[in-house]
Tab-separated table of C-alpha atoms in Angstrom:
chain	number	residue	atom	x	y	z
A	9	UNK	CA	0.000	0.000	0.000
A	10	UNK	CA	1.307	3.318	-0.505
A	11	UNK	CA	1.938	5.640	2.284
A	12	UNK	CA	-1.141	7.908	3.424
A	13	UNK	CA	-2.109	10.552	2.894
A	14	UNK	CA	-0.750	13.286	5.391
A	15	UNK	CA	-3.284	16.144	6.688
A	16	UNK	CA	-2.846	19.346	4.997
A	17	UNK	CA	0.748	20.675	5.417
A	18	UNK	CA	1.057	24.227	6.475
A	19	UNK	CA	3.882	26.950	6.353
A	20	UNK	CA	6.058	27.054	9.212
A	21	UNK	CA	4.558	30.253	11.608
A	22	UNK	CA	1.542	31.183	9.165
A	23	UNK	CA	-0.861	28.637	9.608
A	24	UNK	CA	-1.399	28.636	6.061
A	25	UNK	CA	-1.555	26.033	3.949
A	26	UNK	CA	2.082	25.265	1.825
A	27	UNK	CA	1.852	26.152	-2.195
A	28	UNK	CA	0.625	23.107	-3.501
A	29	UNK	CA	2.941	21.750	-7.105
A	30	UNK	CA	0.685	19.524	-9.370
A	31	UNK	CA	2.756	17.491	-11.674
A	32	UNK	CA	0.588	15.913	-14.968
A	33	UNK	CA	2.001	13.063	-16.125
A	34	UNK	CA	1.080	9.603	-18.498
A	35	UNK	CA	1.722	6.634	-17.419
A	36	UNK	CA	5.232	5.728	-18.780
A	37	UNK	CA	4.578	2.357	-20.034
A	38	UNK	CA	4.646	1.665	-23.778
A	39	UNK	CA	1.944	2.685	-26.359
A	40	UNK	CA	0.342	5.110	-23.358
A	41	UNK	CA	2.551	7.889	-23.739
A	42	UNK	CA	4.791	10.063	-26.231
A	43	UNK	CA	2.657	8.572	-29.335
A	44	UNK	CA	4.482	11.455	-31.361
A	45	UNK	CA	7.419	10.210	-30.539
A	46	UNK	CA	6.778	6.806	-30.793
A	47	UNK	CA	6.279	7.126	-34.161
A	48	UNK	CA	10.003	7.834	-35.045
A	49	UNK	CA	11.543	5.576	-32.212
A	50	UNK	CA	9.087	3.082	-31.280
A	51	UNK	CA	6.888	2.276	-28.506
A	52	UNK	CA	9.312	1.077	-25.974
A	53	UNK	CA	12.106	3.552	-26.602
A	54	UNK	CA	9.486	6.220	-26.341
A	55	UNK	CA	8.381	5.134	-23.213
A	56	UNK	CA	11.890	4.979	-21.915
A	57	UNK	CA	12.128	7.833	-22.279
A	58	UNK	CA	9.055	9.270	-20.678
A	59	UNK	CA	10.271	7.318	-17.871
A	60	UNK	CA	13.339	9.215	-17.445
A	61	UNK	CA	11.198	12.742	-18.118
A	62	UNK	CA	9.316	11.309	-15.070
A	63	UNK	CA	11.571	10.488	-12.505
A	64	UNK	CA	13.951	13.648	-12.998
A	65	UNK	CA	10.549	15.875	-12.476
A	66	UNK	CA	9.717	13.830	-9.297
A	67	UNK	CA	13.291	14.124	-8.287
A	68	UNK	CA	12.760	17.441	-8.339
A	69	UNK	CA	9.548	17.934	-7.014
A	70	UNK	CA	9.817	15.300	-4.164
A	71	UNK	CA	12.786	17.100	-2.956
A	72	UNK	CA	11.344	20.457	-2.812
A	73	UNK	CA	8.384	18.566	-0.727
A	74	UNK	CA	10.901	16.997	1.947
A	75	UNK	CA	12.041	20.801	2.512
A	76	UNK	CA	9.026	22.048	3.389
A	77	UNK	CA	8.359	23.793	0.358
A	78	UNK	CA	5.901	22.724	-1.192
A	79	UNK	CA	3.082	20.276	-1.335
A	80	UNK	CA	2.930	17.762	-4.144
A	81	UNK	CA	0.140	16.231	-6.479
A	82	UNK	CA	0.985	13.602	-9.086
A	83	UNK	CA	-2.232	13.765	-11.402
A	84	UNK	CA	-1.823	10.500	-13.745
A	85	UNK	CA	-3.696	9.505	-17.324
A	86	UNK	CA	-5.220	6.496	-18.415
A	87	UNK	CA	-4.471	4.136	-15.121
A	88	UNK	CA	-6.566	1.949	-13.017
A	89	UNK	CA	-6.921	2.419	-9.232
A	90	UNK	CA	-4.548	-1.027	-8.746
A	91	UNK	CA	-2.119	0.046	-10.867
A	92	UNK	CA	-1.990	3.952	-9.420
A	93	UNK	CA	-1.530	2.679	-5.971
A	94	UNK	CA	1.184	0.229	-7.678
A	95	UNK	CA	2.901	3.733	-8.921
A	96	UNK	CA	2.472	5.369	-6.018
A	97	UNK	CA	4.665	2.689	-4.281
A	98	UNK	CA	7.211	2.866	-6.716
A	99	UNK	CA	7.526	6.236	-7.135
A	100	UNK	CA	7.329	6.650	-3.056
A	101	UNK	CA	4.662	9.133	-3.572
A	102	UNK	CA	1.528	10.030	-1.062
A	103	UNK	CA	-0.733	11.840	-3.454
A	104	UNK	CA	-1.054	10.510	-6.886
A	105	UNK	CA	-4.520	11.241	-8.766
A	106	UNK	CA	-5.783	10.504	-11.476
A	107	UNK	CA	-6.950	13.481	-14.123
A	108	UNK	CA	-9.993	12.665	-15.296
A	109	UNK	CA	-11.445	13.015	-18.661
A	110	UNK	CA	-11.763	15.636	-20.597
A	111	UNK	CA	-9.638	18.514	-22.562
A	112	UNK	CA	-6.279	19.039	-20.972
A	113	UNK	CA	-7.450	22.443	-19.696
A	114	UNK	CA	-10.292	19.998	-17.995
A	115	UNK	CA	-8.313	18.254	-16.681
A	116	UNK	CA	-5.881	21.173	-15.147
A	117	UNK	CA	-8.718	22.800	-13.793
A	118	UNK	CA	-9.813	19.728	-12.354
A	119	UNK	CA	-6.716	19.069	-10.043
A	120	UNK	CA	-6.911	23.497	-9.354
A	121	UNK	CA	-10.207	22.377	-7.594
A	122	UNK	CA	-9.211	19.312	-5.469
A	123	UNK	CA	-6.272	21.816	-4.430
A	124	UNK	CA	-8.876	23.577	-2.740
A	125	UNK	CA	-10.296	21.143	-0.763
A	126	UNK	CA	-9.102	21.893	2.014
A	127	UNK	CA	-10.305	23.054	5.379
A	128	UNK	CA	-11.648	27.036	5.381
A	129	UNK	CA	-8.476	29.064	7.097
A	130	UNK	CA	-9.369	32.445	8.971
A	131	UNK	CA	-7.985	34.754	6.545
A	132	UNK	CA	-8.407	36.856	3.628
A	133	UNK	CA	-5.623	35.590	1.442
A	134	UNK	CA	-8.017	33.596	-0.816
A	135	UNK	CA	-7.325	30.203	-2.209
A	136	UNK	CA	-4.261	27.985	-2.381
A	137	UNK	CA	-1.418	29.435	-4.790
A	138	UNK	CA	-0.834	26.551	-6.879
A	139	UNK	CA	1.740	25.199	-9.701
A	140	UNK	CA	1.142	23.259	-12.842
A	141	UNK	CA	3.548	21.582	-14.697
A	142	UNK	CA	4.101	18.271	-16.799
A	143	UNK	CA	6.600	16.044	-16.938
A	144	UNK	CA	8.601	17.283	-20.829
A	145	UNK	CA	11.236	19.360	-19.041
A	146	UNK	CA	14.729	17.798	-19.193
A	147	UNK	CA	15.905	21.063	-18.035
A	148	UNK	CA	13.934	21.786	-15.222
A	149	UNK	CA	15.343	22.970	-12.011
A	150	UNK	CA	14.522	23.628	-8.196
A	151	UNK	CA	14.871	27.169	-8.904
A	152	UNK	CA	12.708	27.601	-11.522
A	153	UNK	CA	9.683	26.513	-9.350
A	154	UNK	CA	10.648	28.269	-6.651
A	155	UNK	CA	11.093	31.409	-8.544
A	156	UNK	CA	7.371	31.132	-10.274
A	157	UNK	CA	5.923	30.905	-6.537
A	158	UNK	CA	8.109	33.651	-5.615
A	159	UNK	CA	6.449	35.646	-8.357
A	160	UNK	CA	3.086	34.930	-7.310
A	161	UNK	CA	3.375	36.900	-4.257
A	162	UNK	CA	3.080	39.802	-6.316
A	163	UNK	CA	1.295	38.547	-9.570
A	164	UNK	CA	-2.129	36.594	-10.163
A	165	UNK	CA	-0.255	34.366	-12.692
A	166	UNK	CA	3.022	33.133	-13.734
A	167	UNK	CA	3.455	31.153	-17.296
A	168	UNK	CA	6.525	29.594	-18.284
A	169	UNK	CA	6.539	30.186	-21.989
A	170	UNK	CA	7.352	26.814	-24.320
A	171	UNK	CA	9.619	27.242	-27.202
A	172	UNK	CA	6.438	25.498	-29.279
A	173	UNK	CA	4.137	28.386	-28.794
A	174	UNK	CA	2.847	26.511	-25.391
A	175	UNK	CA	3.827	26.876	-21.787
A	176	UNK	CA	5.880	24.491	-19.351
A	177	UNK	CA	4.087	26.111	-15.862
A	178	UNK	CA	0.919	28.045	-15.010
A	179	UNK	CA	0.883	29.420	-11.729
A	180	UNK	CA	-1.984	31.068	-10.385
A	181	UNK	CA	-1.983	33.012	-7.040
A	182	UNK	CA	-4.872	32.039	-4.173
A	183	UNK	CA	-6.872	35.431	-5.243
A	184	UNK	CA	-7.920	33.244	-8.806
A	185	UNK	CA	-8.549	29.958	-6.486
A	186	UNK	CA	-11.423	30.842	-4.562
A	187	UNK	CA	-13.377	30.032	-6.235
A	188	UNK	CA	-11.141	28.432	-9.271
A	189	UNK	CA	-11.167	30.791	-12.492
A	190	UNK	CA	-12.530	29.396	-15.675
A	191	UNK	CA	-11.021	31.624	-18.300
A	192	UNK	CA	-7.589	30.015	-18.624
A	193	UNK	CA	-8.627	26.655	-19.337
A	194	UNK	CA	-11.570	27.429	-21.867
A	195	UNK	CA	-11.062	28.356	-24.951
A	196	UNK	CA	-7.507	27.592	-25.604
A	197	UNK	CA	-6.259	25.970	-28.878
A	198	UNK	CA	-4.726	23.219	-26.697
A	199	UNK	CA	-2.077	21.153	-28.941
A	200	UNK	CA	-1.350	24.166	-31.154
A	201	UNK	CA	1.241	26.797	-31.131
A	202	UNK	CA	-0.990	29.517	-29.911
A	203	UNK	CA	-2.224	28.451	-26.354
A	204	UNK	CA	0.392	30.928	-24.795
A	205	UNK	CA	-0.747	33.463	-27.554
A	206	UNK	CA	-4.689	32.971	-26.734
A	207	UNK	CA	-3.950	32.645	-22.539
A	208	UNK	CA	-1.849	36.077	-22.598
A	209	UNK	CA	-5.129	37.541	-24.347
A	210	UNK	CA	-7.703	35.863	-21.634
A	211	UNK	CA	-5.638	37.639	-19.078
A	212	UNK	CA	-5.394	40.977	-20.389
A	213	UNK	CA	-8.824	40.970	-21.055
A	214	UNK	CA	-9.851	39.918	-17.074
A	215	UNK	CA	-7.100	42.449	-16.297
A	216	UNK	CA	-5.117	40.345	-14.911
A	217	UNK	CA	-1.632	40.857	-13.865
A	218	UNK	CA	0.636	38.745	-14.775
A	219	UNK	CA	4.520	37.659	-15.194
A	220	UNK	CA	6.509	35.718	-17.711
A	221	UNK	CA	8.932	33.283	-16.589
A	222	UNK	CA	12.210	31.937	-18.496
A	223	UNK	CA	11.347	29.953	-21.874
A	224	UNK	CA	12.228	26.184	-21.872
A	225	UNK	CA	11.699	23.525	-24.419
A	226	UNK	CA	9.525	20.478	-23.712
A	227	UNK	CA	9.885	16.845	-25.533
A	228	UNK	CA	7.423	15.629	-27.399
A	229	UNK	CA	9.021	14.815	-30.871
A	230	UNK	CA	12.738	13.193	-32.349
A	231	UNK	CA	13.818	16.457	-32.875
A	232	UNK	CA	13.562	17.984	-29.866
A	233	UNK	CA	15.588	14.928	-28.262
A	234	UNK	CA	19.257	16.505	-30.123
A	235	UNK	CA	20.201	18.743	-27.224
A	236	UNK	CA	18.809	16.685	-24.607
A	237	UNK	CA	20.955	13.808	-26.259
A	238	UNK	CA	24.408	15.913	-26.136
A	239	UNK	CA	24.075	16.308	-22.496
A	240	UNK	CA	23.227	12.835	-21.605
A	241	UNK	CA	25.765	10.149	-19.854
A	242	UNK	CA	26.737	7.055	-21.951
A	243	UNK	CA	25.952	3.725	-20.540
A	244	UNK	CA	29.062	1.779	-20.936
């Protein structure tokens, strides 16, 4: 079984709940995941490789957790109940999810809501800041998550702009939480190369103010693997 759940984690002195980090995820196992990719390298190298996406995100995130930092959510597609708690106990993780159907901004607002779930706290500061991200960034570091919360204690929203006209992170501060805001997750091209076009216009137009973080590049075909590749160790 994997380990349960804890209670609701709270920042040291404020009584407030911690920033909560939901990481979206596919199952890594071969012909669920990285179908684009699949198609140049094959099922099980594709797979592998979503694997390794995986586990350096969870590296990441799990260590930012044991700090005190945040709290984390592992929201997983297409995965039985057996097999989740299976993952969980792999992965050592306490709170693994599954998304849901629906649209990928369904699905994002979806886990924005359970965030909130969460005993009502005696003060004004609104809902739960929370982070979004997937599991495409081979360059992802402690520092960039901790800078996008950082941002959010000034800003209503933090995107981390995608090199494929998309974004790596949304952020959105507790004042768009309670309740959860619809406008960024309806209405966006998702798949194309203008959902960090159309989101940037949904905020300006709800006045919303808002902060661009550094631009990374995701994974999600054979040529974005080159200067992943030139960085990698051999195995001997």
């Amino acid at each position: 079984m994997p380990p349960k759940k804890p209670a609701l984690i709270r920042e040291r002195g404020t009584g407030l709940p911690l920033p909560l980090l939901v990481v979206m995820t596919k199952w890594p196992a071969s012909g669920r995941c990285k179908k684009r990719l699949a198609a140049s390298l094959g099922l099980s190298r594709a797979a592998g490789i979503q694997l390794r996406l995986t586990e350096h995100t969870l590296t990441i995130a799990k260590s930012l957790e044991q700090k005190g930092l945040f709290e984390v959510q592992v929201a997983v597609t297409d995965i039985a109940c057996k097999a989740r708690r299976r993952l969980a106990k792999s992965w050592n993780l306490s709170n693994i999810v599954h998304q849901g159907q629906g649209n990928l901004g369904l699905r994002m607002r979806r886990q924005l809501i359970k965030a909130q779930k969460a005993p009502k706290r005696n003060t004004r500061s609104g809902g739960r800041s929370t982070l979004i991200i997937g599991t495409d960034l081979p360059w992802l570091a402690s520092t960039d998550l901790l800078t996008a919360i950082e941002r959010l204690k000034s800003k209503e929203m933090v995107l981390g702009p995608a090199k494929d006209g998309g974004y790596w992170l949304i952020g959105l501060s507790g004042k768009l939480l309670e309740p959860v805001a619809t406008w960024p997750f309806c209405g966006i091209p998702w798949g194309s190369d203008k959902v960090l076009q159309k989101t940037i216009q949904l905020a300006q137009k709800a006045s919303i103010n808002y902060e661009l973080l550094n631009e990374q590049s995701d994974i999600d075909r054979f040529e974005d693997l080159s200067p992943w590749h030139r960085v990698q160790p051999k195995c001997s």
